[in-house]
Short mmCIF file of C-alpha atoms and ligand atoms in Angstrom, two decimals:
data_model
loop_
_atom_site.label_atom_id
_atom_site.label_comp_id
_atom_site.label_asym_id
_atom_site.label_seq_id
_atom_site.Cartn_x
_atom_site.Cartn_y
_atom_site.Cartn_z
CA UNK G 1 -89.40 -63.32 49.46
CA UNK G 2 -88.72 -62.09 46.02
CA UNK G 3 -85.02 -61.57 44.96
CA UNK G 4 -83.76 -59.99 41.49
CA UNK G 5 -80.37 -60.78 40.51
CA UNK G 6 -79.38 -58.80 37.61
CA UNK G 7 -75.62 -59.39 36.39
CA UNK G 8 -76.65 -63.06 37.14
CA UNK G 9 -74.14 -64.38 34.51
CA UNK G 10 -70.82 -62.30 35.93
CA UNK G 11 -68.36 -64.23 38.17
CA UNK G 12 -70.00 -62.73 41.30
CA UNK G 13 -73.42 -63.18 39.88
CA UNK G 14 -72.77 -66.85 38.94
CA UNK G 15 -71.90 -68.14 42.76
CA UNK G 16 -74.88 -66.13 43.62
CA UNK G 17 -76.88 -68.84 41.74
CA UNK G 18 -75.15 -71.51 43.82
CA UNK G 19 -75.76 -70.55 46.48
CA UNK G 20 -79.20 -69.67 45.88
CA UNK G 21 -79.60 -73.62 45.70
CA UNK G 22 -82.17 -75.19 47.98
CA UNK G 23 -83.17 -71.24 49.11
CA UNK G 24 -86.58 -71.19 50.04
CA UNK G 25 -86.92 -67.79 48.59
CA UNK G 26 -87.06 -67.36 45.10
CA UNK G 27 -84.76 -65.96 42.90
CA UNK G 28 -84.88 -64.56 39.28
CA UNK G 29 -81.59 -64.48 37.84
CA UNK G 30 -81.36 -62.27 35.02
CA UNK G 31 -78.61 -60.91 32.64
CA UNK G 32 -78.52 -58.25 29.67
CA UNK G 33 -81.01 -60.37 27.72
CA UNK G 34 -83.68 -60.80 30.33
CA UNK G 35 -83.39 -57.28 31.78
CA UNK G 36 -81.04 -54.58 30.69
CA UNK G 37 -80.67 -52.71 33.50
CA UNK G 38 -79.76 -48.90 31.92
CA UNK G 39 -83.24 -49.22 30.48
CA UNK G 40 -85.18 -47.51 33.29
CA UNK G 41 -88.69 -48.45 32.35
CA UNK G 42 -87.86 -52.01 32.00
CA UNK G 43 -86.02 -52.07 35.51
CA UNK G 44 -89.36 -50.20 36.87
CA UNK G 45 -91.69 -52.54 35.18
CA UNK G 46 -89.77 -55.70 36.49
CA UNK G 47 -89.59 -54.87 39.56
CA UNK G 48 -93.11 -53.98 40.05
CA UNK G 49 -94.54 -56.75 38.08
CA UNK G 50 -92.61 -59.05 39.73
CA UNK G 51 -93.32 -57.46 43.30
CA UNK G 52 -89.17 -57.74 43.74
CA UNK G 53 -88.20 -57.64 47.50
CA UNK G 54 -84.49 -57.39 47.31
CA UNK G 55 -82.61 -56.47 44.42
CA UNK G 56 -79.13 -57.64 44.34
CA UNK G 57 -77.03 -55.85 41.48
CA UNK G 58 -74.47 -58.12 40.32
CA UNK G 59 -74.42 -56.18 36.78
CA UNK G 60 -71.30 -53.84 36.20
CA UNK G 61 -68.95 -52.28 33.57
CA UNK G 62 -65.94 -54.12 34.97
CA UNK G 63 -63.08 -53.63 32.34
CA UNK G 64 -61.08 -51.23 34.64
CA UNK G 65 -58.30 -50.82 31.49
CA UNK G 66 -61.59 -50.18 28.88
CA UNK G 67 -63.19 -47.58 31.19
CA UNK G 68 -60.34 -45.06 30.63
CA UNK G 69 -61.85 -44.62 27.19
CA UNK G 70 -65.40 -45.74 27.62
CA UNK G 71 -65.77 -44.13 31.21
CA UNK G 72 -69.31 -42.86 29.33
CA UNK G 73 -70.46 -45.98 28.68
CA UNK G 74 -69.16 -46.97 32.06
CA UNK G 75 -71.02 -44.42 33.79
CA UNK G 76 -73.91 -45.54 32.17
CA UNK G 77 -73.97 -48.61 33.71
CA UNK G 78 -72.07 -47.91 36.98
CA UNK G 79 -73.98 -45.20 37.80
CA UNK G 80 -76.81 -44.17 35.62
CA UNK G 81 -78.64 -48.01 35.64
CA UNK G 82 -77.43 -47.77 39.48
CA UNK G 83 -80.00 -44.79 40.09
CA UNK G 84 -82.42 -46.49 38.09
CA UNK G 85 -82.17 -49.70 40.39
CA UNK G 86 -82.20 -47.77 43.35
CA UNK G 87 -85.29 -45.84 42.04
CA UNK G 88 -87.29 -49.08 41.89
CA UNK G 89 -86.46 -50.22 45.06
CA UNK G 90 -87.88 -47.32 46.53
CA UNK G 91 -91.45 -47.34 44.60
CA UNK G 92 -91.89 -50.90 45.57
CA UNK G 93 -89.79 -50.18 49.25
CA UNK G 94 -87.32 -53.06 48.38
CA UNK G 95 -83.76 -53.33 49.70
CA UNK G 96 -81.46 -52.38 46.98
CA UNK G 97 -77.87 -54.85 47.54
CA UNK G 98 -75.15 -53.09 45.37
CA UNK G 99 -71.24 -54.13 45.04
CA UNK G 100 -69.10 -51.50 45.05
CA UNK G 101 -65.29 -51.51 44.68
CA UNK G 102 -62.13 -51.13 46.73
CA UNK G 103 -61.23 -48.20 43.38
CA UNK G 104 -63.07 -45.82 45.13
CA UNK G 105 -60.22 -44.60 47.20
CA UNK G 106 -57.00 -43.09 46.27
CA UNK G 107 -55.45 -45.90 48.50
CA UNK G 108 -51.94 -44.18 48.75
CA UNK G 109 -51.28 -44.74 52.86
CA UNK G 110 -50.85 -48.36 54.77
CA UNK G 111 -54.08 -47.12 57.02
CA UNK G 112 -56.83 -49.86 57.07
CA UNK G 113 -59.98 -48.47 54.57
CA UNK G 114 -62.98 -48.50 57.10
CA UNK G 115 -66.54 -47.29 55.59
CA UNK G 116 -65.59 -44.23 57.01
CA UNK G 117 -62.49 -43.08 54.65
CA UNK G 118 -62.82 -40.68 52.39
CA UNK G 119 -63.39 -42.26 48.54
CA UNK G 120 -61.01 -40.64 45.74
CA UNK G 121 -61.06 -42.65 42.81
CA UNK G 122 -57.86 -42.22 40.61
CA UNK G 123 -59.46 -43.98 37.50
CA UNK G 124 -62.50 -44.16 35.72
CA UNK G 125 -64.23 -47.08 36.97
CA UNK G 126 -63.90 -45.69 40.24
CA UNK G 127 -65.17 -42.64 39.58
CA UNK G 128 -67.95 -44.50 38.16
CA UNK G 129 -68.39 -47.02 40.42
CA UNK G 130 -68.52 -43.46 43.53
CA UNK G 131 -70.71 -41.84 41.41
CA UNK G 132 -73.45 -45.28 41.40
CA UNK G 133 -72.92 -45.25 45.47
CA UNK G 134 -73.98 -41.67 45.45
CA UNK G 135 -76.82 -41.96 43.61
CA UNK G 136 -77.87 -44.66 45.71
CA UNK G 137 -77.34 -42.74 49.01
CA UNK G 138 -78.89 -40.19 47.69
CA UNK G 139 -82.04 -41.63 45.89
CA UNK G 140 -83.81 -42.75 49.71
CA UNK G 141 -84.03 -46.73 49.10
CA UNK G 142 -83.16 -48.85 51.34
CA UNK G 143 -79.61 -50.49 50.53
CA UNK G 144 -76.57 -52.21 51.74
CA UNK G 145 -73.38 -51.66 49.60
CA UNK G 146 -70.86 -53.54 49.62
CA UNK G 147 -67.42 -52.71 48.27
CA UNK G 148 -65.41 -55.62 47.51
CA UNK G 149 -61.76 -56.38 45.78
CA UNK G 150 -59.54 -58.29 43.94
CA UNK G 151 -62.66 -60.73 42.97
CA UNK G 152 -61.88 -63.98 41.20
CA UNK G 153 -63.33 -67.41 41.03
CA UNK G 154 -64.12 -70.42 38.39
CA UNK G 155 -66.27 -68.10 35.87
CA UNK G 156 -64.88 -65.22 33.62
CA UNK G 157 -62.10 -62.88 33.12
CA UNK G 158 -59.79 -62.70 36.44
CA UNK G 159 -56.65 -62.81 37.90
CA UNK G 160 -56.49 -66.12 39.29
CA UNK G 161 -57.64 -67.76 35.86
CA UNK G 162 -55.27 -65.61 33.78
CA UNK G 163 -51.84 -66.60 35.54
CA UNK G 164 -53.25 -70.62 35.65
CA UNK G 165 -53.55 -69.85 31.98
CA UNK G 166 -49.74 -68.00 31.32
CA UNK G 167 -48.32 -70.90 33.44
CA UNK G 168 -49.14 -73.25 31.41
CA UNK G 169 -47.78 -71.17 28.46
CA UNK G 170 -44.79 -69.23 29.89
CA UNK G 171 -41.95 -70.52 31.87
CA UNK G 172 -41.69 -66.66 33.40
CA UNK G 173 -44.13 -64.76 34.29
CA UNK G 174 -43.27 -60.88 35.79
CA UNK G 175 -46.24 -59.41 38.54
CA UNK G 176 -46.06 -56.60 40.30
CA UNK G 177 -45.58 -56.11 43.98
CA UNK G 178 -45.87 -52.94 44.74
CA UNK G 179 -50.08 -52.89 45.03
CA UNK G 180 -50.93 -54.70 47.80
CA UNK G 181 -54.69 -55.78 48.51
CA UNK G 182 -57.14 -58.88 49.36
CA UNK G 183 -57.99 -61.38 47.00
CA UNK G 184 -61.81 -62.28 47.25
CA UNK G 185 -63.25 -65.25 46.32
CA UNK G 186 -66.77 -64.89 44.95
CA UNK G 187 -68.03 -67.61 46.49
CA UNK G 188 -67.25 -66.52 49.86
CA UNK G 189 -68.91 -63.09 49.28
CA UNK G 190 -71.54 -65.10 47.73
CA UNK G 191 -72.36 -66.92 50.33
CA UNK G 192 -72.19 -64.14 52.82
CA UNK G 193 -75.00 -62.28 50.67
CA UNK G 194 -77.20 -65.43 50.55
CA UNK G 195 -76.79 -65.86 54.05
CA UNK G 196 -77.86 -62.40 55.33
CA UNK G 197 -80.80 -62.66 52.77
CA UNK G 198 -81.93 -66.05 53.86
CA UNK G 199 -81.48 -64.40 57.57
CA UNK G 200 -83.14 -61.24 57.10
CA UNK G 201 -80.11 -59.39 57.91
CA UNK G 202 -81.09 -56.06 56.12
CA UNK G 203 -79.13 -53.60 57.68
CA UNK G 204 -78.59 -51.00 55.92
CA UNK G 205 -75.15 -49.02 55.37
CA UNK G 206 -71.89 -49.43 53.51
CA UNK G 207 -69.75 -52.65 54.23
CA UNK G 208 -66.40 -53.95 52.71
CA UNK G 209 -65.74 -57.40 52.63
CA UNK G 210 -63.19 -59.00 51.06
CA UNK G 211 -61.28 -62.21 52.09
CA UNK G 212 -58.90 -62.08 55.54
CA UNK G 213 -55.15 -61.13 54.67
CA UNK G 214 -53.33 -58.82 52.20
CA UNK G 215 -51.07 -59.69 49.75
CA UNK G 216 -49.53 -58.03 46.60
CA UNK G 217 -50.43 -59.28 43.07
CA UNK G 218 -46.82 -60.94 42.95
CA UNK G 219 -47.35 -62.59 45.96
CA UNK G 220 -50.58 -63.74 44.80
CA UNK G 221 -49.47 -65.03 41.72
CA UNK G 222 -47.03 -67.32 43.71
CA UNK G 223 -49.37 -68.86 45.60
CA UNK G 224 -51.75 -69.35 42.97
CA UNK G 225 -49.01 -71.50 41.41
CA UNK G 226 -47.59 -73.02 44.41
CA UNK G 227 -51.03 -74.31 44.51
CA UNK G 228 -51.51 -75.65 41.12
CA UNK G 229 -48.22 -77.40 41.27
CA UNK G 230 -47.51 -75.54 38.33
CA UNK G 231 -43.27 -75.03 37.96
CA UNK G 232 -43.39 -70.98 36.33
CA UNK G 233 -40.98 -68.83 37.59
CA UNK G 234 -42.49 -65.71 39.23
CA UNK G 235 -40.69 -62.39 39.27
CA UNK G 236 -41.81 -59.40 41.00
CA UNK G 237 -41.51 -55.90 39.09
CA UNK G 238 -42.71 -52.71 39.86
CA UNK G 239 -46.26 -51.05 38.62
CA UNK G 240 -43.84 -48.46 35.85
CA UNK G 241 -42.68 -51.95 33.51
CA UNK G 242 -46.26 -52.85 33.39
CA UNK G 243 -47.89 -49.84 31.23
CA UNK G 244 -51.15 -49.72 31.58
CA UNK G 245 -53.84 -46.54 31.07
CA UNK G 246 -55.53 -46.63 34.37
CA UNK G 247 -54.01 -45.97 37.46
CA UNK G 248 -53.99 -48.47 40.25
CA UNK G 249 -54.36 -47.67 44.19
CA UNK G 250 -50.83 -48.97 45.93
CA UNK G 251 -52.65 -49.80 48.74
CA UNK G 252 -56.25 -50.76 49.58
CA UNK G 253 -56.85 -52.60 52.53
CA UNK G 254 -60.26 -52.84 53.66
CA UNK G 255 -61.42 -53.27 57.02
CA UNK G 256 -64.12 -56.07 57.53
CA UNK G 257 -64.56 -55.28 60.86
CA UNK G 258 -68.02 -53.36 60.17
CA UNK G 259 -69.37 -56.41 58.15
CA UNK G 260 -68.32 -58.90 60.95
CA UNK G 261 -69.87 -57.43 63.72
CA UNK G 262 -73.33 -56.40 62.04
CA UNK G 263 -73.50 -59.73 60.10
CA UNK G 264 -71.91 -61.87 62.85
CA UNK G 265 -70.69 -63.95 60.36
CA UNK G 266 -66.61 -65.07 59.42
CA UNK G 267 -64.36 -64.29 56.63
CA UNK G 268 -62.09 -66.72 55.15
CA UNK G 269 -58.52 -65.88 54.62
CA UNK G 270 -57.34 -65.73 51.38
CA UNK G 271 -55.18 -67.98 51.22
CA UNK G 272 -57.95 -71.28 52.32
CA UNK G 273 -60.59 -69.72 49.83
CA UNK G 274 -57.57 -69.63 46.82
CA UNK G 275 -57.05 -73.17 47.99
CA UNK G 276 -60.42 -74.15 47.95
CA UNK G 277 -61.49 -72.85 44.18
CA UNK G 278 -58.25 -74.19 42.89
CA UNK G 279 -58.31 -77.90 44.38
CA UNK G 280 -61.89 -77.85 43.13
CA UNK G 281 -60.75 -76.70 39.73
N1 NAP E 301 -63.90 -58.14 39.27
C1 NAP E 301 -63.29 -57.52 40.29
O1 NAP E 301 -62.08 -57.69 40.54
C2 NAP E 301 -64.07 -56.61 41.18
C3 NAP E 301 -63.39 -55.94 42.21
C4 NAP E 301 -64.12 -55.10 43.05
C5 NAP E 301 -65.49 -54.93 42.85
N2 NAP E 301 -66.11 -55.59 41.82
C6 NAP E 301 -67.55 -55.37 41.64
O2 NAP E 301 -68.19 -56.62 41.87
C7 NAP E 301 -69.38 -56.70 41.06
C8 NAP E 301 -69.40 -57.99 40.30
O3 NAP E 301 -68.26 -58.03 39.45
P1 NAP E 301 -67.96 -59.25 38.48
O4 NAP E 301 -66.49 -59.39 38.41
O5 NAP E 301 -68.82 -60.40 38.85
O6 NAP E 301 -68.47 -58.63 37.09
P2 NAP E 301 -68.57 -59.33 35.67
O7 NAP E 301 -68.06 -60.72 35.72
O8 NAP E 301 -68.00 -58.37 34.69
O9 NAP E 301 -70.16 -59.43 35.47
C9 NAP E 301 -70.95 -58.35 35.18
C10 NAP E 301 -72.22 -58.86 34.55
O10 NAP E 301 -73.06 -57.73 34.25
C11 NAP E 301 -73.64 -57.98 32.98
N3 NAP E 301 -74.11 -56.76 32.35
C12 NAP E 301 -73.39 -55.89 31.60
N4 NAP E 301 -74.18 -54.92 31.13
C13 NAP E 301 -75.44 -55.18 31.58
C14 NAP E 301 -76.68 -54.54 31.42
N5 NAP E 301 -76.80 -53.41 30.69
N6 NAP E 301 -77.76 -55.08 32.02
C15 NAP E 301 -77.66 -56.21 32.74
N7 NAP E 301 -76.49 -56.87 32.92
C16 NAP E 301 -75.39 -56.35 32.34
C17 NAP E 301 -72.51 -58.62 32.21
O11 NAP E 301 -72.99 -59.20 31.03
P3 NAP E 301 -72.03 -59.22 29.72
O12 NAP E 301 -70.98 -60.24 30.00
O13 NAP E 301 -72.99 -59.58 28.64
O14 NAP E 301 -71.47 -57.83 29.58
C18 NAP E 301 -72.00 -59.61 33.23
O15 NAP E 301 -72.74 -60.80 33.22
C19 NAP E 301 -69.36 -55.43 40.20
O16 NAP E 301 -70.18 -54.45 40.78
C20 NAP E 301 -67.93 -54.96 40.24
O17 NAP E 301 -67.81 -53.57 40.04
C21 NAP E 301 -65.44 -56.42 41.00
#
């Protein structure tokens, strides 16, 4: 079986390449250079040159800050390229694998977010990142999305990397605790993508997964440096003394109860996969 990674140099994109390792299917990872994905003839001819069986879209316009001003540009790619993707997958009847995000809903109540709740995006990139799920839903592929949050891991721009990195610099560091979530490690969702490939698991249908466990960011940020040993005082503050253009959900809890039943398969907690990436750091 063919796969297409596009995005393949992104955090999520990069522990899809590991553990792609020893796969008996073959993978082409590709990025910007090798395929630009909001060029639709390109994405058409790749696919169908390269008789693609799944296509798993790792590509995104992630800057959630940037998007406020750019939400064109982020449409473009969260949405537009999106469409274009899921129109190739249905020419050549591949599975289309698309990750989605947790900023599709308003997240305002403590109810658990099943695939059922209604999305309401209070910022751009999740109106952009609604507006690529439609698209797909709409287009007739076959697909799996799969809204994730809170990503972080080794590779690129996250949370987890930017307090090890103001640590270091700052003996106080103020996070907010009043957004609560789940960290994910992108190696576990990784993994769990690999895994259903390798096993054929193609159902189709929205799915959350993040890590097991909430948290808000303070709280995060404590244990990241409880972890690294690293001495930093941590003090919580609330959302209105951080400005910032884009509005956060308080409260996004997904459930992963969908994902574990139809893929059989466990979700770490995030507090052993936060252990993991940092003791291997
Ligand atoms: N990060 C999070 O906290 C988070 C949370 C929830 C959901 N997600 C979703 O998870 C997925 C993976 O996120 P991530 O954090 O791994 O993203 P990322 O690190 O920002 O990676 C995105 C990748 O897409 C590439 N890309 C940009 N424009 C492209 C284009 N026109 N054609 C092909 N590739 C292009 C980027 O290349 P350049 O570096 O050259 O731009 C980059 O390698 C995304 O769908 C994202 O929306 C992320």
């Amino acid at each position: 079986m063919k796969i297409l990674v596009t995005g393949a140099q992104g955090q999520l994109g990069r522990y899809v390449q590991q553990a792609a390792i020893g796969s008996e299917d073959r993978y082409l990872f590709t990025d910007r250079e090798e395929l630009d994905i909001t060029d639709r003839a390109a994405v058409a001819r790749f696919v169908q040159a390269e008789a693609v069986d799944v296509i798993l879209n790792c590509a995104a316009y992630t800057d959630v800050e940037r998007a406020e001003e750019q939400e064109r540009e982020a449409y473009r790619l969260n949405a537009e390229a999106v469409e274009y993707l899921a129109s190739a997958a249905r020419e050549r009847g591949a599975l289309l694998i698309h990750i989605s995000t947790d900023y599709v809903f308003m997240g305002g109540c403590c109810a658990l977010l099943t695939e059922q709740s209604h999305p309401q995006p209070i910022n751009a990139y999740g109106r952009t990142k609604l507006a690529g799920e439609e698209l797909i839903t709409q287009s007739g592929c076959h697909f799996q999305i799969i809204r994730t949050a809170w990503l972080y891991g080794a590779y690129g721009k996250n949370f987890v990397r930017t307090i090890l990195q103001r640590s270091l610099e700052q003996p106080k560091l103020r996070v907010v605790n009043d957004q609560i979530g789940s960290p994910t490690f992108a190696g576990d969702l990784a993994e769990a993508i690999v895994a259903n490939i390798t096993a054929r698991n193609f159902t189709e249908g929205i799915f959350h997964y993040t890590n097991l466990g909430e948290c808000s960011w303070w709280e995060f940020a404590v244990e990241i440096c409880r972890l690294a040993g690293r001495t930093t005082t941590v003090e919580p503050c609330r959302s209105e003394e951080y400005p910032s253009r884009a509005k956060r959900p308080a409260n996004t809890i997904l459930s992963k109860d969908k994902f574990i039943r139809t893929f059989q398969r466990p979700i770490p907690h995030w507090r052993d996969s936060l252990k993991k990436m940092i003791d291997a750091l």
